[in-house]
mmCIF file of C-alpha atoms in Angstrom:
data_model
loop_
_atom_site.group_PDB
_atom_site.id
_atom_site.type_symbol
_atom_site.label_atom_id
_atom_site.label_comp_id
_atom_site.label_asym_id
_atom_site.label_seq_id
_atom_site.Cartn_x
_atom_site.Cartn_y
_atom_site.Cartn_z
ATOM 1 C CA UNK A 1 0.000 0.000 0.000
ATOM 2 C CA UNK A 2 1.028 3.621 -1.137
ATOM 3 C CA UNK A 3 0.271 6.433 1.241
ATOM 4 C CA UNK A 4 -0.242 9.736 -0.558
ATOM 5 C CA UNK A 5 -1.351 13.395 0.956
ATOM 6 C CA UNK A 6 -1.869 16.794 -1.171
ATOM 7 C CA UNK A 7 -2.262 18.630 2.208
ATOM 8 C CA UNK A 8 -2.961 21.943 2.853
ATOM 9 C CA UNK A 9 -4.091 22.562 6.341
ATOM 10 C CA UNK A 10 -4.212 25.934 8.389
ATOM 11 C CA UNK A 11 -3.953 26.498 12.643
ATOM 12 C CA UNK A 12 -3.886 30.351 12.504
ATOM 13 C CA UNK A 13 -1.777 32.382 10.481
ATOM 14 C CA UNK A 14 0.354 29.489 9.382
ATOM 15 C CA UNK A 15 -0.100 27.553 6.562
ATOM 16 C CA UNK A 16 1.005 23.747 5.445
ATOM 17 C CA UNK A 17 1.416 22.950 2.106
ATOM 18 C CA UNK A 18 3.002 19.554 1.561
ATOM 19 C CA UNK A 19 2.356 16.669 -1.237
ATOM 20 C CA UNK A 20 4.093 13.229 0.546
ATOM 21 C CA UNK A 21 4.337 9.626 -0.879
ATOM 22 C CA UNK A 22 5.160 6.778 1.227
ATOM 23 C CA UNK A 23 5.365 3.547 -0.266
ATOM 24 C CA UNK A 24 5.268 0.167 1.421
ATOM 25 C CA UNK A 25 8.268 -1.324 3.321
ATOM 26 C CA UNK A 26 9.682 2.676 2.919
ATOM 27 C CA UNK A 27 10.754 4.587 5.872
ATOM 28 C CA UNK A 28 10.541 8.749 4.438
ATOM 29 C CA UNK A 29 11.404 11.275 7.336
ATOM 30 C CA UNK A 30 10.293 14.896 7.842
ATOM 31 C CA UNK A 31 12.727 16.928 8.684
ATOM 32 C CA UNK A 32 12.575 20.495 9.316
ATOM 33 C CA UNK A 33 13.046 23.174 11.932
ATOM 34 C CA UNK A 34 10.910 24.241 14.800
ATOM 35 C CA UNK A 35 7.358 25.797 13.661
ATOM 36 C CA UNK A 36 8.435 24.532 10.383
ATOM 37 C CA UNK A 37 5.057 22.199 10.320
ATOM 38 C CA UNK A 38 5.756 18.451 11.319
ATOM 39 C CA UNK A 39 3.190 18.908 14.341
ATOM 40 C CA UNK A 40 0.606 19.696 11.862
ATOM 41 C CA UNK A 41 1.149 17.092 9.549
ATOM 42 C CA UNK A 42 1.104 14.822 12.386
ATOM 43 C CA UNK A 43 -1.943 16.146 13.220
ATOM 44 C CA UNK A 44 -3.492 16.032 9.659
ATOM 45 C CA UNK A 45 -2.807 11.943 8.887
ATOM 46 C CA UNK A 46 -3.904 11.401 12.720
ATOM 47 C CA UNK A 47 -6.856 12.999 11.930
ATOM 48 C CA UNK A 48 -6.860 15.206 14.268
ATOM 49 C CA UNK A 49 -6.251 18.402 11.751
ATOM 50 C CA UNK A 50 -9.656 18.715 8.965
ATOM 51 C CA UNK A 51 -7.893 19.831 5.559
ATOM 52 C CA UNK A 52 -8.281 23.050 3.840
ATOM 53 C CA UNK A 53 -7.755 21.612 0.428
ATOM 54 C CA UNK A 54 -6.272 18.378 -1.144
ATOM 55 C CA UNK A 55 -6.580 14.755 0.192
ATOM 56 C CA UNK A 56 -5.118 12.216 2.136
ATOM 57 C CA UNK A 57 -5.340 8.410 0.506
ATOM 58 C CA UNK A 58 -3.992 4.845 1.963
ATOM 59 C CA UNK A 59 -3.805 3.082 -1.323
ATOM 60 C CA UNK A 60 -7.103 3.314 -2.954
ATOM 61 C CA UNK A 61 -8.828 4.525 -0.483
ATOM 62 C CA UNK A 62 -9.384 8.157 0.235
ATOM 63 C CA UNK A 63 -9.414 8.765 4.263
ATOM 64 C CA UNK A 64 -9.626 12.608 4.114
ATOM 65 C CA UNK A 65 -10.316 15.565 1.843
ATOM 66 C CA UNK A 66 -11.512 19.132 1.534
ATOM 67 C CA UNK A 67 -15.070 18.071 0.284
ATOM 68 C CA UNK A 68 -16.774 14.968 1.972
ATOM 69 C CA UNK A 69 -14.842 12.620 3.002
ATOM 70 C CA UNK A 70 -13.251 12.469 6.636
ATOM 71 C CA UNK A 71 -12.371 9.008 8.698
ATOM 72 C CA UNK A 72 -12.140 9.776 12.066
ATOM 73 C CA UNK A 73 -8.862 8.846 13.941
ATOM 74 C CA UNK A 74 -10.101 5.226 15.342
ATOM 75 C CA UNK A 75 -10.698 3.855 12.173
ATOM 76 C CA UNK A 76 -7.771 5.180 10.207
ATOM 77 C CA UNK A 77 -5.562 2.734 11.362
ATOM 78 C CA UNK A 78 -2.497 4.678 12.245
ATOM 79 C CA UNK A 79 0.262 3.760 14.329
ATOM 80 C CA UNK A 80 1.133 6.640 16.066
ATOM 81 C CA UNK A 81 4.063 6.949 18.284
ATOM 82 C CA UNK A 82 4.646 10.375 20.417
ATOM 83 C CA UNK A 83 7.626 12.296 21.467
ATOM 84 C CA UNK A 84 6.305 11.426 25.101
ATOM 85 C CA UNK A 85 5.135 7.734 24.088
ATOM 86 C CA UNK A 86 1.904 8.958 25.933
ATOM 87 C CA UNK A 87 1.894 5.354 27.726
ATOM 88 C CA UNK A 88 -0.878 4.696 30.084
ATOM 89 C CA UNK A 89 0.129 5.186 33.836
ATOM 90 C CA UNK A 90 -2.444 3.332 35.350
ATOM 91 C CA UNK A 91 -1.712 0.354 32.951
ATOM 92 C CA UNK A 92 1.164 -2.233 33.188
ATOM 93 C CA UNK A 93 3.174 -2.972 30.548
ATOM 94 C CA UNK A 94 1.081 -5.881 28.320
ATOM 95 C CA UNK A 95 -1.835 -4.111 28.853
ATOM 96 C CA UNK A 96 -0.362 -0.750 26.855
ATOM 97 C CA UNK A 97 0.581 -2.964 23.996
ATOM 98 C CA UNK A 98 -2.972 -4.548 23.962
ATOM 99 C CA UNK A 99 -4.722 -1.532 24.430
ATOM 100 C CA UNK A 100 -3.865 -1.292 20.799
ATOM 101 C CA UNK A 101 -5.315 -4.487 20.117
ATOM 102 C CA UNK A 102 -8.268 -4.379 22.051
ATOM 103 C CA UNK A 103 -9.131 -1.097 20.227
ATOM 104 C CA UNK A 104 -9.608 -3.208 16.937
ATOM 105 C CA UNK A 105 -11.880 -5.714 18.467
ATOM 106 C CA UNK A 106 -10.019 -7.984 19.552
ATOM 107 C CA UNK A 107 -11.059 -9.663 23.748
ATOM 108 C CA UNK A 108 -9.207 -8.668 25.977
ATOM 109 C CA UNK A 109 -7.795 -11.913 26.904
ATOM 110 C CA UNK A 110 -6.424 -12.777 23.490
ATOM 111 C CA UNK A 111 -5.385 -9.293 23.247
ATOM 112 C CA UNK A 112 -3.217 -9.991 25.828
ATOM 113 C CA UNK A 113 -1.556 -13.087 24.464
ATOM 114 C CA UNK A 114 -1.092 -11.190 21.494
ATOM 115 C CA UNK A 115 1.111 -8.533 22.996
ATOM 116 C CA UNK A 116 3.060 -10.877 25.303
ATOM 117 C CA UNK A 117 4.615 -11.911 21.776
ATOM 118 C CA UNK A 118 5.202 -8.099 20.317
ATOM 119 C CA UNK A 119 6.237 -7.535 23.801
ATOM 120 C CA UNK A 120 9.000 -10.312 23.342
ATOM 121 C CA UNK A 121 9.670 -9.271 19.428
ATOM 122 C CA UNK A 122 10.339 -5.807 20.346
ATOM 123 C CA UNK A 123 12.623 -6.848 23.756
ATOM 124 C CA UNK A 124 10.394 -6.104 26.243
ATOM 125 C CA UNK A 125 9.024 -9.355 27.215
ATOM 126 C CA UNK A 126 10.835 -9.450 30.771
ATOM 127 C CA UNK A 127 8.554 -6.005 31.800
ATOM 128 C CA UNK A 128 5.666 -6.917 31.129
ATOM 129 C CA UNK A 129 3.873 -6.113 34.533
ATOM 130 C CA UNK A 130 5.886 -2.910 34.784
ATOM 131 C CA UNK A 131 4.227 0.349 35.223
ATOM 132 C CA UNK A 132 5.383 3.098 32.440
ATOM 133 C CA UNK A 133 7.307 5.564 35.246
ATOM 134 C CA UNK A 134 9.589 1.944 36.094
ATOM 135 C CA UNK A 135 10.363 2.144 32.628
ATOM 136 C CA UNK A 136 13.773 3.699 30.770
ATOM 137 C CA UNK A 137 13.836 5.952 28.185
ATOM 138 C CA UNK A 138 14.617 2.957 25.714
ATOM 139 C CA UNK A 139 12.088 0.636 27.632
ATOM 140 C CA UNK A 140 9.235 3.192 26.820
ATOM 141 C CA UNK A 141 10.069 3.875 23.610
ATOM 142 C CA UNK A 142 10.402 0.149 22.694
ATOM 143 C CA UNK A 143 6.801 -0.610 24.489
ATOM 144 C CA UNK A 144 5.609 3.145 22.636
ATOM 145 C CA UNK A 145 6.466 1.298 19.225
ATOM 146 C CA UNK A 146 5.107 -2.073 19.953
ATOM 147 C CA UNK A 147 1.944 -0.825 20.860
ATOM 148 C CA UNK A 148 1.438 0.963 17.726
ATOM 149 C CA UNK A 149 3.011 -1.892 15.423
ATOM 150 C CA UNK A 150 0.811 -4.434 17.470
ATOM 151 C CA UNK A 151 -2.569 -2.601 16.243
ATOM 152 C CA UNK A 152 -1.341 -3.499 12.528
ATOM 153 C CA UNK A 153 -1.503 0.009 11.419
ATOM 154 C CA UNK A 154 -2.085 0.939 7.578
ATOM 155 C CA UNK A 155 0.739 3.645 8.423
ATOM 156 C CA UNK A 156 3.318 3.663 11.051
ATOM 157 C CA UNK A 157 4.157 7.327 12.425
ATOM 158 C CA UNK A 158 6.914 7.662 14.736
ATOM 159 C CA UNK A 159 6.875 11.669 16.041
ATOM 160 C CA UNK A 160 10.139 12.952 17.313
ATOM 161 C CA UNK A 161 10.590 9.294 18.617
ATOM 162 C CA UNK A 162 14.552 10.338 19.994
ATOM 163 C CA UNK A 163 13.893 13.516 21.063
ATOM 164 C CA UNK A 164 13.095 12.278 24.900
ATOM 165 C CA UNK A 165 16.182 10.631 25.383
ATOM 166 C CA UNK A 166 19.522 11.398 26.572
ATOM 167 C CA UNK A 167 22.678 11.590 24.296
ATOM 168 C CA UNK A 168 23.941 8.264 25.752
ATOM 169 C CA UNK A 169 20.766 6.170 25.193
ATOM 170 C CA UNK A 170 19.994 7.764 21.543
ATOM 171 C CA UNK A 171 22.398 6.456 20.205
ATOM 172 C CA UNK A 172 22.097 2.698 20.710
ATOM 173 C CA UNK A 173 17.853 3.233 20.762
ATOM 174 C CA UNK A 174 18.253 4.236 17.288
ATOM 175 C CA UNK A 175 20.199 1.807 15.999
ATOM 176 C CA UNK A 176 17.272 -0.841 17.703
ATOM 177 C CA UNK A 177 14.548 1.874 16.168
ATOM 178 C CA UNK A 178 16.212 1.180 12.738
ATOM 179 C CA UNK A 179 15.922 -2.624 13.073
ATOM 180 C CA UNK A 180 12.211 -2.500 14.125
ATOM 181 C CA UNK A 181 11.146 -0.343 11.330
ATOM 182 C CA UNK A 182 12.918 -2.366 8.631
ATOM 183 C CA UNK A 183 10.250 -5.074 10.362
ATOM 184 C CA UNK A 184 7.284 -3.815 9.691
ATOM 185 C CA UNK A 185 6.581 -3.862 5.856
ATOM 186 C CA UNK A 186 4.193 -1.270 5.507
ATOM 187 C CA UNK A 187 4.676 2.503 5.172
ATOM 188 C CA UNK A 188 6.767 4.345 7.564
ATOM 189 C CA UNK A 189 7.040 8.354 8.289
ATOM 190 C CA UNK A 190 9.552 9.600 10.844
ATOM 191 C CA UNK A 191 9.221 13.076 12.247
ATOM 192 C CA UNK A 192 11.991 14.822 13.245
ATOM 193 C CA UNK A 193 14.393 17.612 13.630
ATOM 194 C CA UNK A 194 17.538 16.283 13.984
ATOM 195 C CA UNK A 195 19.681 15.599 11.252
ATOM 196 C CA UNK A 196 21.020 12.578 12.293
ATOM 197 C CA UNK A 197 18.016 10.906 13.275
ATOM 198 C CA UNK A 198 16.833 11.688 9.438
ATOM 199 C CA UNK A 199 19.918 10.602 7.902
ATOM 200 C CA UNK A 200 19.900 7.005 8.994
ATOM 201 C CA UNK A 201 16.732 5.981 9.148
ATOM 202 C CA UNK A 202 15.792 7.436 6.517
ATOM 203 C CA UNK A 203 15.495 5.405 2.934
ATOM 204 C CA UNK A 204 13.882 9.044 1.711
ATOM 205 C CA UNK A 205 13.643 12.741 3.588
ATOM 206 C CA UNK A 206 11.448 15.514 2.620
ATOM 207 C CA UNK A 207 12.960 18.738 4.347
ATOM 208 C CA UNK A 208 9.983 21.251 4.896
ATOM 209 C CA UNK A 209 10.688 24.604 6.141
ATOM 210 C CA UNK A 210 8.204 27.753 6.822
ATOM 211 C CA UNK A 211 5.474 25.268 5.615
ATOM 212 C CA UNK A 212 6.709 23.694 2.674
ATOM 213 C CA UNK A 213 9.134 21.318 1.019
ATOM 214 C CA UNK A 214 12.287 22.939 0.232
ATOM 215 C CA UNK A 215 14.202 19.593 -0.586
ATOM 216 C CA UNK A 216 13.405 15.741 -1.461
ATOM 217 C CA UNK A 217 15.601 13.116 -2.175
ATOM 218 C CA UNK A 218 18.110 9.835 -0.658
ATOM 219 C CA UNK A 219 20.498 10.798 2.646
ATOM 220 C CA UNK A 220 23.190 10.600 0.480
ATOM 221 C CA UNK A 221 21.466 13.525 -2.379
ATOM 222 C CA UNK A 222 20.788 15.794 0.217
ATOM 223 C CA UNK A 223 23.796 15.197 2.274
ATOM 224 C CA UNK A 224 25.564 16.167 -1.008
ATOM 225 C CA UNK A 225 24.060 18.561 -2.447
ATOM 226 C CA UNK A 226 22.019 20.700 -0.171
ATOM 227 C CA UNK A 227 19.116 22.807 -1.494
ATOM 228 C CA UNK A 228 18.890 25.560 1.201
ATOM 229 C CA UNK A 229 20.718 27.480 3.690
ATOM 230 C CA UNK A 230 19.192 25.120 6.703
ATOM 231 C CA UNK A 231 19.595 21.634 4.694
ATOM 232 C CA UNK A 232 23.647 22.882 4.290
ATOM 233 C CA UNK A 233 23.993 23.741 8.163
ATOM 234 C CA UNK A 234 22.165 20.502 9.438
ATOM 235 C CA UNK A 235 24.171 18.360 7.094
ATOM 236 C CA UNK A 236 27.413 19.898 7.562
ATOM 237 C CA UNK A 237 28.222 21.323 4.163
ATOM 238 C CA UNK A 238 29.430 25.176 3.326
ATOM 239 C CA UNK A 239 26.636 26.342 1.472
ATOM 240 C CA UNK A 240 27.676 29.638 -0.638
ATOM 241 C CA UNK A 241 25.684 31.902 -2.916
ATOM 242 C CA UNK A 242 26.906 33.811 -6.217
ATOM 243 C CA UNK A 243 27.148 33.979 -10.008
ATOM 244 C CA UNK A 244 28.813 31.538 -12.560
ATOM 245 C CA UNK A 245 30.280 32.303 -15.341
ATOM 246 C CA UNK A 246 32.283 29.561 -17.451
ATOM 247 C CA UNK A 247 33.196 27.904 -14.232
ATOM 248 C CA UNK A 248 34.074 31.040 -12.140
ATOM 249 C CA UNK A 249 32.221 31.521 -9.257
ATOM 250 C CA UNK A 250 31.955 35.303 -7.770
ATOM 251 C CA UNK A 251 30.492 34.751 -4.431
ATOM 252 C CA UNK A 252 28.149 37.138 -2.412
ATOM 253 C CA UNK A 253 29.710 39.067 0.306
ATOM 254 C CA UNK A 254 32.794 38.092 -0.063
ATOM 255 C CA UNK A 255 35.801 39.498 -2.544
ATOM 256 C CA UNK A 256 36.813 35.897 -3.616
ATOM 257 C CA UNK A 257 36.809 33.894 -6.749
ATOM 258 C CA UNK A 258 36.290 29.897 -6.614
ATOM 259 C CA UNK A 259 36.833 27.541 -9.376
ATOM 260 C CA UNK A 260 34.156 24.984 -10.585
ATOM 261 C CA UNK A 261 34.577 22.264 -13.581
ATOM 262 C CA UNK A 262 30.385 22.818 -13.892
ATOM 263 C CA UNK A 263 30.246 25.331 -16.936
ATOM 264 C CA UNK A 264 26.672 24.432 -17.868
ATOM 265 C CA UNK A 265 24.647 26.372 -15.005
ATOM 266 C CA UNK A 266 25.281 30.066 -15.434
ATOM 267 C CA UNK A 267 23.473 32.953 -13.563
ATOM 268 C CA UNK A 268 22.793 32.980 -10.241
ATOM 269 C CA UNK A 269 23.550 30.041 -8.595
ATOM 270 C CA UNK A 270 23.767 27.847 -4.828
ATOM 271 C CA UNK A 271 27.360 26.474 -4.504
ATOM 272 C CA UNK A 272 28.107 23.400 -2.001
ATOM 273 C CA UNK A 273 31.450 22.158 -0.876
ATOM 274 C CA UNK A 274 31.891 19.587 1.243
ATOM 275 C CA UNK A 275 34.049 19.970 4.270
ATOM 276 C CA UNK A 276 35.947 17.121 3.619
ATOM 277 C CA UNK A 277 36.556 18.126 0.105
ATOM 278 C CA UNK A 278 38.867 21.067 1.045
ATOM 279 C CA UNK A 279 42.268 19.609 2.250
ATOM 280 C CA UNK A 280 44.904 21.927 4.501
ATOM 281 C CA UNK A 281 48.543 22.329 3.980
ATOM 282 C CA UNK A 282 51.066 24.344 6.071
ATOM 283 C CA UNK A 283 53.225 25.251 2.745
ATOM 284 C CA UNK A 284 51.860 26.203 -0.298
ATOM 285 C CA UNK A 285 50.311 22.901 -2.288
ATOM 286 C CA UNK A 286 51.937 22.596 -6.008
ATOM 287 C CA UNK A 287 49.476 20.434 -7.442
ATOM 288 C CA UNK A 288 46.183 20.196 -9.523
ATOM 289 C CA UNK A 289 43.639 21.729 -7.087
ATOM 290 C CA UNK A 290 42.058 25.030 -9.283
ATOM 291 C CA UNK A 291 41.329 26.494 -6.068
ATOM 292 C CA UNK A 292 44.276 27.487 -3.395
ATOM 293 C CA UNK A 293 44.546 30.610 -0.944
ATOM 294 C CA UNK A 294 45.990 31.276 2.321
ATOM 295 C CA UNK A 295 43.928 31.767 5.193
ATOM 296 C CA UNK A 296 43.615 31.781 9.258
ATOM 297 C CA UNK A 297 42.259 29.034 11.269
ATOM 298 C CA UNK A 298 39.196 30.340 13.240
ATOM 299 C CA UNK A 299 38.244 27.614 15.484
ATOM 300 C CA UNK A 300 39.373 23.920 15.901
ATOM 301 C CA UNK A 301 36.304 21.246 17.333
ATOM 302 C CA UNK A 302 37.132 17.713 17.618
ATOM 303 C CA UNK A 303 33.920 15.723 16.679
ATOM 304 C CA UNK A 304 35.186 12.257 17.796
ATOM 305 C CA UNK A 305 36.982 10.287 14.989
ATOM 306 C CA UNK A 306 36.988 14.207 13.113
ATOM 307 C CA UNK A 307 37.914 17.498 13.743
ATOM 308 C CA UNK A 308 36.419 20.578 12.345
ATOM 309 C CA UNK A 309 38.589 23.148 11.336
ATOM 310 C CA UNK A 310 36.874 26.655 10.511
ATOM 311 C CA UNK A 311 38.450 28.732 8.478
ATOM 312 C CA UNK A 312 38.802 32.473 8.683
ATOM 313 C CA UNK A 313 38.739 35.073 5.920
ATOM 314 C CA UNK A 314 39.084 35.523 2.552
ATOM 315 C CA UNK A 315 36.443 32.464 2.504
ATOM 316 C CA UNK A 316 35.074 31.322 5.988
ATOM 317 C CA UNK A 317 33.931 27.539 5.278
ATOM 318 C CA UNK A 318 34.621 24.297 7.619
ATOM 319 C CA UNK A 319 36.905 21.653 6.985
ATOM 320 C CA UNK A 320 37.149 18.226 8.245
ATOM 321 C CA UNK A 321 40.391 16.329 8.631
ATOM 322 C CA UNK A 322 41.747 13.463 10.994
ATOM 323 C CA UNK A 323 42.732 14.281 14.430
ATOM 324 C CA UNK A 324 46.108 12.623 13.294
ATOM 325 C CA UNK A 325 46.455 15.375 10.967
ATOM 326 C CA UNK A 326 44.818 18.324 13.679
ATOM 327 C CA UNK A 327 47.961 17.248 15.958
ATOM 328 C CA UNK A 328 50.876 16.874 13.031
ATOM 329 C CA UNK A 329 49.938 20.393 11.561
ATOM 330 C CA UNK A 330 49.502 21.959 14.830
ATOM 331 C CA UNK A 331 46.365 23.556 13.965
ATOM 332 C CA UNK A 332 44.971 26.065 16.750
ATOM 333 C CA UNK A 333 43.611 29.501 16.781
ATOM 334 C CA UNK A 334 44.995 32.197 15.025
ATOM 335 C CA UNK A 335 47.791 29.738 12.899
ATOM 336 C CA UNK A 336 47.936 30.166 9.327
ATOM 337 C CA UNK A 337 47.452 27.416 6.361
ATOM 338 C CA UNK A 338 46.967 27.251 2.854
ATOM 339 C CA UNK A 339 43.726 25.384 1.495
ATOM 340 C CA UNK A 340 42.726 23.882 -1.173
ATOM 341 C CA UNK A 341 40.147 22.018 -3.245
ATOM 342 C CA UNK A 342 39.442 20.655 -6.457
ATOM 343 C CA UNK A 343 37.602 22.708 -9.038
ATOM 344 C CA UNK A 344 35.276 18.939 -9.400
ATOM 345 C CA UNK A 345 34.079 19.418 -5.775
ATOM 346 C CA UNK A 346 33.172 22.422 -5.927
ATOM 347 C CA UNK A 347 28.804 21.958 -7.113
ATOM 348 C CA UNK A 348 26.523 24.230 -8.140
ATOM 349 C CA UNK A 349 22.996 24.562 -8.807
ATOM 350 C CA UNK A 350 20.669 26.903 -10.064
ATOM 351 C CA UNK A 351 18.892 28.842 -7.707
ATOM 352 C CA UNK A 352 15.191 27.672 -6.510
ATOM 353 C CA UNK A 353 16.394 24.228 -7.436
ATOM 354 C CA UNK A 354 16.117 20.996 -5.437
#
C-alpha cells in the first residue's frame, strides 16, 4: 500500500502545504526546523487536523479531503508513536501494547496473548507487569512502538521518537529503532528535527521549512548537495551563494573567486562544498587543485573520529580532517594554512532548485 497526501491545512496564520508519498516497506522522514510544520502534519494523517484543500489516501482509499470525506482517527488505522510515548500510567506494561489491540476488536484476553509476543519481538518481554514511570527511556520507547506496530496500522508514524532521550541512550535506541522499522513492511514516516536521526533511518527525507518542502531526495542527495541554507547547516556542508560564469564563481559578500569544472549552469547560482573536500597544507600545495589561498584558522572542534577546522577570511567555510592530521599540523587559533580544493568538488545549482 502507497500512502499519498496533497495537504494543505491551516492552525492560525500558518499555513502547510506539503504533497508526501510513502510507499510500502519505505521509511521517508520529515525533517525540518521548529514551527516549520511536522506537528501539523502529524496532526493532519492522525486525523486530528480537517484539511483546507487536497486529500489524504492509503492506497485506494481516500481517508480525508476538503469536500466529503473524513475518517475519524479510530478507524484510520495509524500507528502513532509520540515524542512522550503517551503510555498509560495506570496500565502495566502488556496491557499498553494490547490496548492497541483491544481497540480493533479484539477480547481482551487474546489481546493480551497477542502482545506478550510483540512484547518479546520488540525486547520487552521481561517487563511486562511494569508500570510506564519503572520504565527507561529505551524501555518506553520500545513498548511506545510495539503498541502501535501491534494494532497493525495501515501507516506507522513515529513523532520525534529520539527527542526524549539522553545523548547516551539515543544512540544505541536508534540503531534498535532502525531494526524495528525495517520489520514492519508497511509505510513508515519519521518526524523529526535532527539531522542525524533523518539521515539514517531514513530510505527518503522531505525537508519542509516555513510550511513547505524545500528539498526531497536519498540521505546521500541531500547530504551532497544541499538545497537551502538550513539543509547545508544541518548536514554539515558550506553552502555559498553567487554567479557563474564559465566555471568562475563570484560569491556574495565576499571578494573571492572559486573555481568549478560545472560550466553548464550560469546565472545565479547555490554552490556546495563539502568539508571534507577542502584539504589543509602548512606550505603552499603545487598540485592540480584550481582552487588554493591562504587563510587563518578560526576555530578547531574535535567531533570524535573528526575534527572541524573553521576557516577564517578571505572564505570562511569548515573543513574536516583526521585528528592525526589536527595534531601533526599543529592547527589552533589564530595559525595560518593554505587550502585547497578541487575545481570537481566544488557543485553548483541553479537557484530555486532541489
Amino acid at each position: 500500500m502507497t500512502v499519498v497526501a496533497n495537504i494543505v491545512a491551516q492552525r492560525d496564520d500558518f499555513t502547510l502545504d506539503l504533497n508526501l508519498r510513502i510507499d510500502d516497506g519505505e521509511t521517508v522522514v520529515l525533517l525540518g526546523p521548529n514551527g516549520a510544520g511536522k506537528s501539523t502534519t502529524v496532526a493532519v494523517l492522525a486525523g486530528q487536523l480537517p484539511l483546507a484543500s487536497g486529500f489524504v489516501a492509503f492506497g485506494d482509499t481516500t481517508i480525508d479531503d476538503s469536500n466529503d470525506i473524513f475518517v475519524p482517527p479510530r478507524d484510520r488505522r495509524v500507528g502513532v508513536v509520540f515524542q512522550d510515548y503517551l503510555l498509560f500510567e495506570h496500565m502495566n506494561v502488556l496491557d499498553n501494547i494490547a490496548f492497541g489491540i483491544n481497540t480493533r476488536g479484539a477480547r481482551m484476553a487474546d489481546a493480551r496473548t497477542d502482545a506478550g509476543r510483540w512484547a518479546t519481538r520488540f525486547g520487552v518481554g521481561g517487563l511486562l507487569a511494569k508500570r510506564p514511570s519503572e520504565l527507561s527511556g529505551g524501555q518506553a520507547q520500545r513498548v511506545a512502538l510495539a503498541r502501535a506496530v501491534a494494532m497493525q496500522p495501515r501507516l506507522l508514524l513515529l513523532d520525534e521518537p529520539l527527542a526524549a532521550l539522553d545523548v547516551e541512550t539515543r544512540a544505541a535506541t536508534r540503531r534498535t529503532l532502525a531494526q524495528h522499522l525495517r520489520e514492519f513492511e508497511g509505510p513508515r514516516l519519521v518526524i523529526t528535527h535532527d539531522p542525524t536521526d533523518a539521515f539514517l533511518l531514513g530510505d527518503r527525507i522531505y525537508v519542509l521549512e516555513d510550511g513547505k518542502v524545500t528539498q526531497e531526495g536519498t540521505p546521500e542527495r541531500i547530504h551532497s548537495h544541499p538545497a537551502t541554507s538550513y539543509v547545508a547547516a544541518v548536514a554539515g556542508t558550506n553552502l555559498l551563494t553567487g554567479r557563474n560564469h564559465g566555471g568562475a564563481l563570484a560569491l556574495d559578500d565576499l571578494d573571492f573567486e572559486l573555481r568549478t569544472s560545472n560550466t553548464q549552469i550560469e546565472g545565479d547560482v547555490l554552490i556546495t562544498v563539502h568539508p571534507r573536500a577542502v584539504a589543509l597544507f602548512t606550505d603552499e600545495p603545487h598540485g592540480s587543485p584550481r582552487n588554493t589561498w591562504l587563510t587563518t584558522i578560526d576555530s578547531v572542534d574535535p567531533l570524535g573520529d573528526t575534527t572541524r577546522v573553521f576557516l577564517a577570511d578571505p572564505l570562511p567555510i569548515a573543513v574536516d580532517i583526521t585528528p592525526a592530521s589536527t595534531a601533526a599540523m599543529g592547527l589552533a587559533p589564530g595559525v595560518r594554512v593554505w587550502a585547497s580544493v578541487k575545481a570537481t568538488e566544488v557543485a553548483v545549482a541553479a537557484v530555486g532548485s532541489n
